[in-house]
């Protein structure tokens, strides 16, 4: 079992499932040459994909092109099914910053063939996540800034106010399909600026003013 830590406290959370949103920022959809979706694009990562601050992201040997995708991560604190958007934030216990590491070459091939993204998105080390900031400190999840640097250079930086599907809208939709349980994480999609990282690079992801993570990159 993987245990997630909260910042500034002894509180912990046992990790559950990981539900991710694709294409949740218009500018990222544009750079990927895809349409802005009329309903959320959903995929899953296995809990074994999660790593924490200071660890190493390892690109598997099946890929030559691994991209960073910085994302706001929502931690679920209360079980629910068919949660209305109006009640959604009462199911959230905190927020983190995460990286949805993606094997872009493997994903492009899967898209072409109409195959699932499990390999491209769910490989070991594909889900670095920071410690959790309690939701009491973040009243509005659409008023945050997330950013990502590679070797000190800013690659992605945006306001979460630019999301197509807000955190409450995402929880309403996701919980109509999957029962959400304490310890589940929702990756809320990445803004524009995604790009490759290679062995020897250092990536940092920041939920500005709250928490950050720094990871090394290696190749298998
Ligand atoms: Mg993503």
Tab-separated table of C-alpha atoms and ligand atoms in Angstrom:
chain	number	residue	atom	x	y	z
A	1	UNK	CA	0.000	0.000	0.000
A	2	UNK	CA	1.305	3.477	-0.887
A	3	UNK	CA	0.899	6.146	1.788
A	4	UNK	CA	0.586	9.809	0.816
A	5	UNK	CA	1.746	12.477	3.282
A	6	UNK	CA	0.068	15.802	4.006
A	7	UNK	CA	2.304	18.876	4.265
A	8	UNK	CA	2.980	20.274	7.746
A	9	UNK	CA	1.236	17.451	9.606
A	10	UNK	CA	1.401	13.796	10.573
A	11	UNK	CA	-1.781	13.130	8.605
A	12	UNK	CA	-1.549	10.494	5.859
A	13	UNK	CA	-3.780	9.000	3.179
A	14	UNK	CA	-3.660	5.443	1.798
A	15	UNK	CA	-3.511	5.735	-1.998
A	16	UNK	CA	-6.491	4.410	-3.950
A	17	UNK	CA	-7.067	4.569	-7.686
A	18	UNK	CA	-5.817	7.287	-9.999
A	19	UNK	CA	-8.241	8.839	-12.478
A	20	UNK	CA	-6.837	11.259	-15.053
A	21	UNK	CA	-8.406	13.825	-17.355
A	22	UNK	CA	-7.044	14.397	-20.847
A	23	UNK	CA	-7.329	17.649	-22.811
A	24	UNK	CA	-8.574	19.902	-20.034
A	25	UNK	CA	-6.871	23.082	-21.279
A	26	UNK	CA	-7.741	24.499	-24.718
A	27	UNK	CA	-4.151	25.567	-25.514
A	28	UNK	CA	-2.854	22.034	-24.840
A	29	UNK	CA	-5.564	20.481	-27.046
A	30	UNK	CA	-4.410	22.892	-29.771
A	31	UNK	CA	-0.704	21.948	-29.458
A	32	UNK	CA	-1.684	18.251	-29.664
A	33	UNK	CA	-3.765	19.006	-32.798
A	34	UNK	CA	-6.870	17.553	-31.146
A	35	UNK	CA	-10.309	19.024	-30.597
A	36	UNK	CA	-11.525	20.468	-27.330
A	37	UNK	CA	-13.782	17.685	-26.027
A	38	UNK	CA	-17.453	18.208	-25.201
A	39	UNK	CA	-17.163	15.693	-22.374
A	40	UNK	CA	-14.044	14.807	-20.350
A	41	UNK	CA	-11.501	12.320	-21.752
A	42	UNK	CA	-10.731	9.856	-18.927
A	43	UNK	CA	-7.958	7.332	-18.391
A	44	UNK	CA	-6.481	5.492	-15.393
A	45	UNK	CA	-3.016	4.974	-13.973
A	46	UNK	CA	-2.247	2.098	-11.590
A	47	UNK	CA	-1.285	3.078	-8.011
A	48	UNK	CA	2.117	1.425	-8.640
A	49	UNK	CA	2.938	4.343	-10.975
A	50	UNK	CA	3.178	6.814	-8.068
A	51	UNK	CA	6.514	8.135	-6.838
A	52	UNK	CA	7.331	11.043	-4.553
A	53	UNK	CA	9.683	14.004	-4.268
A	54	UNK	CA	13.364	13.249	-4.856
A	55	UNK	CA	12.808	9.971	-6.679
A	56	UNK	CA	13.745	9.084	-10.270
A	57	UNK	CA	11.450	8.904	-13.295
A	58	UNK	CA	12.567	6.024	-15.511
A	59	UNK	CA	11.691	6.001	-19.219
A	60	UNK	CA	11.032	2.370	-20.210
A	61	UNK	CA	13.094	0.878	-23.032
A	62	UNK	CA	9.974	0.631	-25.279
A	63	UNK	CA	9.997	4.430	-25.673
A	64	UNK	CA	12.328	7.062	-27.101
A	65	UNK	CA	10.115	10.065	-26.278
A	66	UNK	CA	8.857	10.745	-22.737
A	67	UNK	CA	7.002	14.017	-22.051
A	68	UNK	CA	6.294	15.954	-18.852
A	69	UNK	CA	2.696	17.063	-18.165
A	70	UNK	CA	2.323	19.124	-14.997
A	71	UNK	CA	-1.138	18.857	-13.417
A	72	UNK	CA	-3.132	19.892	-10.374
A	73	UNK	CA	-3.972	16.723	-8.433
A	74	UNK	CA	-7.139	16.434	-6.328
A	75	UNK	CA	-7.128	14.076	-3.329
A	76	UNK	CA	-10.489	12.537	-2.431
A	77	UNK	CA	-11.287	12.337	1.289
A	78	UNK	CA	-14.858	11.024	1.283
A	79	UNK	CA	-16.512	8.208	-0.650
A	80	UNK	CA	-19.219	9.109	-3.149
A	81	UNK	CA	-21.147	8.055	-6.250
A	82	UNK	CA	-23.044	10.438	-8.535
A	83	UNK	CA	-21.709	13.438	-6.614
A	84	UNK	CA	-23.353	16.680	-7.827
A	85	UNK	CA	-20.936	19.505	-8.699
A	86	UNK	CA	-22.522	21.598	-5.947
A	87	UNK	CA	-21.349	19.081	-3.294
A	88	UNK	CA	-18.108	18.028	-5.007
A	89	UNK	CA	-15.625	20.047	-2.965
A	90	UNK	CA	-16.907	18.473	0.282
A	91	UNK	CA	-15.434	15.176	-1.019
A	92	UNK	CA	-11.964	16.725	-1.469
A	93	UNK	CA	-9.429	16.500	1.367
A	94	UNK	CA	-6.563	18.241	-0.378
A	95	UNK	CA	-4.588	19.191	-3.452
A	96	UNK	CA	-1.152	18.311	-4.771
A	97	UNK	CA	0.965	18.896	-7.844
A	98	UNK	CA	1.748	15.924	-10.031
A	99	UNK	CA	3.349	14.965	-13.315
A	100	UNK	CA	1.435	12.828	-15.799
A	101	UNK	CA	4.561	11.406	-17.446
A	102	UNK	CA	3.664	10.229	-20.931
A	103	UNK	CA	5.427	8.054	-23.504
A	104	UNK	CA	4.377	10.259	-26.413
A	105	UNK	CA	5.636	7.916	-29.139
A	106	UNK	CA	3.797	4.949	-27.593
A	107	UNK	CA	0.658	7.085	-27.116
A	108	UNK	CA	0.727	8.345	-30.745
A	109	UNK	CA	0.968	4.759	-31.978
A	110	UNK	CA	-1.931	3.710	-29.691
A	111	UNK	CA	-4.062	6.653	-30.891
A	112	UNK	CA	-3.403	5.694	-34.520
A	113	UNK	CA	-4.460	2.102	-33.904
A	114	UNK	CA	-7.374	2.996	-31.592
A	115	UNK	CA	-5.736	1.152	-28.694
A	116	UNK	CA	-5.801	2.052	-24.967
A	117	UNK	CA	-3.221	4.378	-23.385
A	118	UNK	CA	-2.362	2.135	-20.418
A	119	UNK	CA	1.261	1.566	-21.445
A	120	UNK	CA	1.891	5.167	-22.539
A	121	UNK	CA	0.426	6.590	-19.325
A	122	UNK	CA	0.645	3.915	-16.622
A	123	UNK	CA	4.224	2.642	-16.613
A	124	UNK	CA	6.212	2.551	-13.347
A	125	UNK	CA	7.240	6.067	-12.163
A	126	UNK	CA	4.715	7.754	-14.501
A	127	UNK	CA	2.903	9.525	-11.659
A	128	UNK	CA	5.151	11.668	-9.434
A	129	UNK	CA	2.975	13.380	-6.795
A	130	UNK	CA	3.803	15.957	-4.107
A	131	UNK	CA	2.669	15.929	-0.498
A	132	UNK	CA	-0.981	16.931	-0.103
A	133	UNK	CA	-2.026	20.467	0.827
A	134	UNK	CA	-5.156	20.287	3.006
A	135	UNK	CA	-8.250	21.636	1.242
A	136	UNK	CA	-8.825	24.001	4.206
A	137	UNK	CA	-5.886	26.028	2.841
A	138	UNK	CA	-7.232	26.100	-0.732
A	139	UNK	CA	-10.825	27.384	-0.846
A	140	UNK	CA	-10.810	27.796	-4.653
A	141	UNK	CA	-9.018	25.141	-6.750
A	142	UNK	CA	-9.501	27.249	-9.891
A	143	UNK	CA	-7.362	30.073	-8.478
A	144	UNK	CA	-4.008	28.255	-8.342
A	145	UNK	CA	-0.848	28.443	-10.438
A	146	UNK	CA	0.945	25.258	-11.504
A	147	UNK	CA	4.288	25.206	-13.245
A	148	UNK	CA	7.002	22.854	-14.454
A	149	UNK	CA	10.699	23.464	-14.978
A	150	UNK	CA	13.239	21.256	-16.731
A	151	UNK	CA	16.860	21.895	-15.738
A	152	UNK	CA	15.732	25.227	-14.273
A	153	UNK	CA	13.957	26.507	-17.417
A	154	UNK	CA	10.188	27.092	-17.226
A	155	UNK	CA	8.367	24.791	-19.679
A	156	UNK	CA	4.764	25.044	-18.448
A	157	UNK	CA	2.990	27.604	-16.256
A	158	UNK	CA	-0.726	28.315	-16.037
A	159	UNK	CA	-3.656	29.280	-13.886
A	160	UNK	CA	-6.016	26.435	-13.000
A	161	UNK	CA	-8.793	28.914	-13.849
A	162	UNK	CA	-8.144	28.002	-17.502
A	163	UNK	CA	-9.407	24.423	-17.076
A	164	UNK	CA	-12.221	23.453	-19.484
A	165	UNK	CA	-13.830	21.172	-16.863
A	166	UNK	CA	-13.531	22.625	-13.337
A	167	UNK	CA	-12.710	20.410	-10.351
A	168	UNK	CA	-16.415	20.188	-9.297
A	169	UNK	CA	-17.505	19.397	-12.889
A	170	UNK	CA	-14.799	16.731	-13.131
A	171	UNK	CA	-15.845	15.111	-9.831
A	172	UNK	CA	-19.492	15.106	-10.942
A	173	UNK	CA	-18.606	13.384	-14.222
A	174	UNK	CA	-16.001	10.942	-12.887
A	175	UNK	CA	-18.224	9.873	-9.966
A	176	UNK	CA	-21.029	9.045	-12.402
A	177	UNK	CA	-18.749	6.283	-13.741
A	178	UNK	CA	-16.410	5.315	-10.874
A	179	UNK	CA	-17.329	5.374	-7.189
A	180	UNK	CA	-14.803	7.779	-5.683
A	181	UNK	CA	-13.195	6.600	-2.467
A	182	UNK	CA	-10.955	8.060	0.212
A	183	UNK	CA	-7.382	8.071	-1.126
A	184	UNK	CA	-8.263	8.316	-4.806
A	185	UNK	CA	-6.369	10.908	-6.818
A	186	UNK	CA	-7.682	12.894	-9.772
A	187	UNK	CA	-5.119	14.272	-12.239
A	188	UNK	CA	-6.897	17.264	-13.753
A	189	UNK	CA	-5.121	17.633	-17.111
A	190	UNK	CA	-2.110	19.571	-18.340
A	191	UNK	CA	-1.758	23.029	-19.876
A	192	UNK	CA	0.286	23.812	-23.000
A	193	UNK	CA	4.077	23.499	-23.064
A	194	UNK	CA	4.488	19.727	-22.798
A	195	UNK	CA	7.776	18.419	-24.128
A	196	UNK	CA	10.408	15.710	-23.944
A	197	UNK	CA	12.784	14.961	-21.084
A	198	UNK	CA	15.848	12.771	-21.274
A	199	UNK	CA	18.170	10.854	-18.990
A	200	UNK	CA	20.090	13.250	-16.757
A	201	UNK	CA	17.418	15.966	-16.771
A	202	UNK	CA	15.973	17.338	-13.541
A	203	UNK	CA	12.242	18.183	-13.495
A	204	UNK	CA	10.499	20.270	-10.890
A	205	UNK	CA	6.746	20.718	-10.576
A	206	UNK	CA	5.258	23.457	-8.446
A	207	UNK	CA	1.869	24.244	-6.950
A	208	UNK	CA	2.996	27.811	-6.448
A	209	UNK	CA	2.938	29.066	-2.871
A	210	UNK	CA	2.116	25.624	-1.467
A	211	UNK	CA	4.342	22.693	-2.434
A	212	UNK	CA	6.699	21.340	-5.083
A	213	UNK	CA	8.585	18.229	-6.162
A	214	UNK	CA	11.915	17.680	-7.897
A	215	UNK	CA	12.731	14.485	-9.774
A	216	UNK	CA	15.609	13.068	-11.746
A	217	UNK	CA	15.133	11.431	-15.128
A	218	UNK	CA	16.764	8.171	-16.196
A	219	UNK	CA	16.330	5.738	-19.083
A	220	UNK	CA	16.032	1.980	-18.649
B	1	LIG	MG1	-2.183	14.594	-18.679
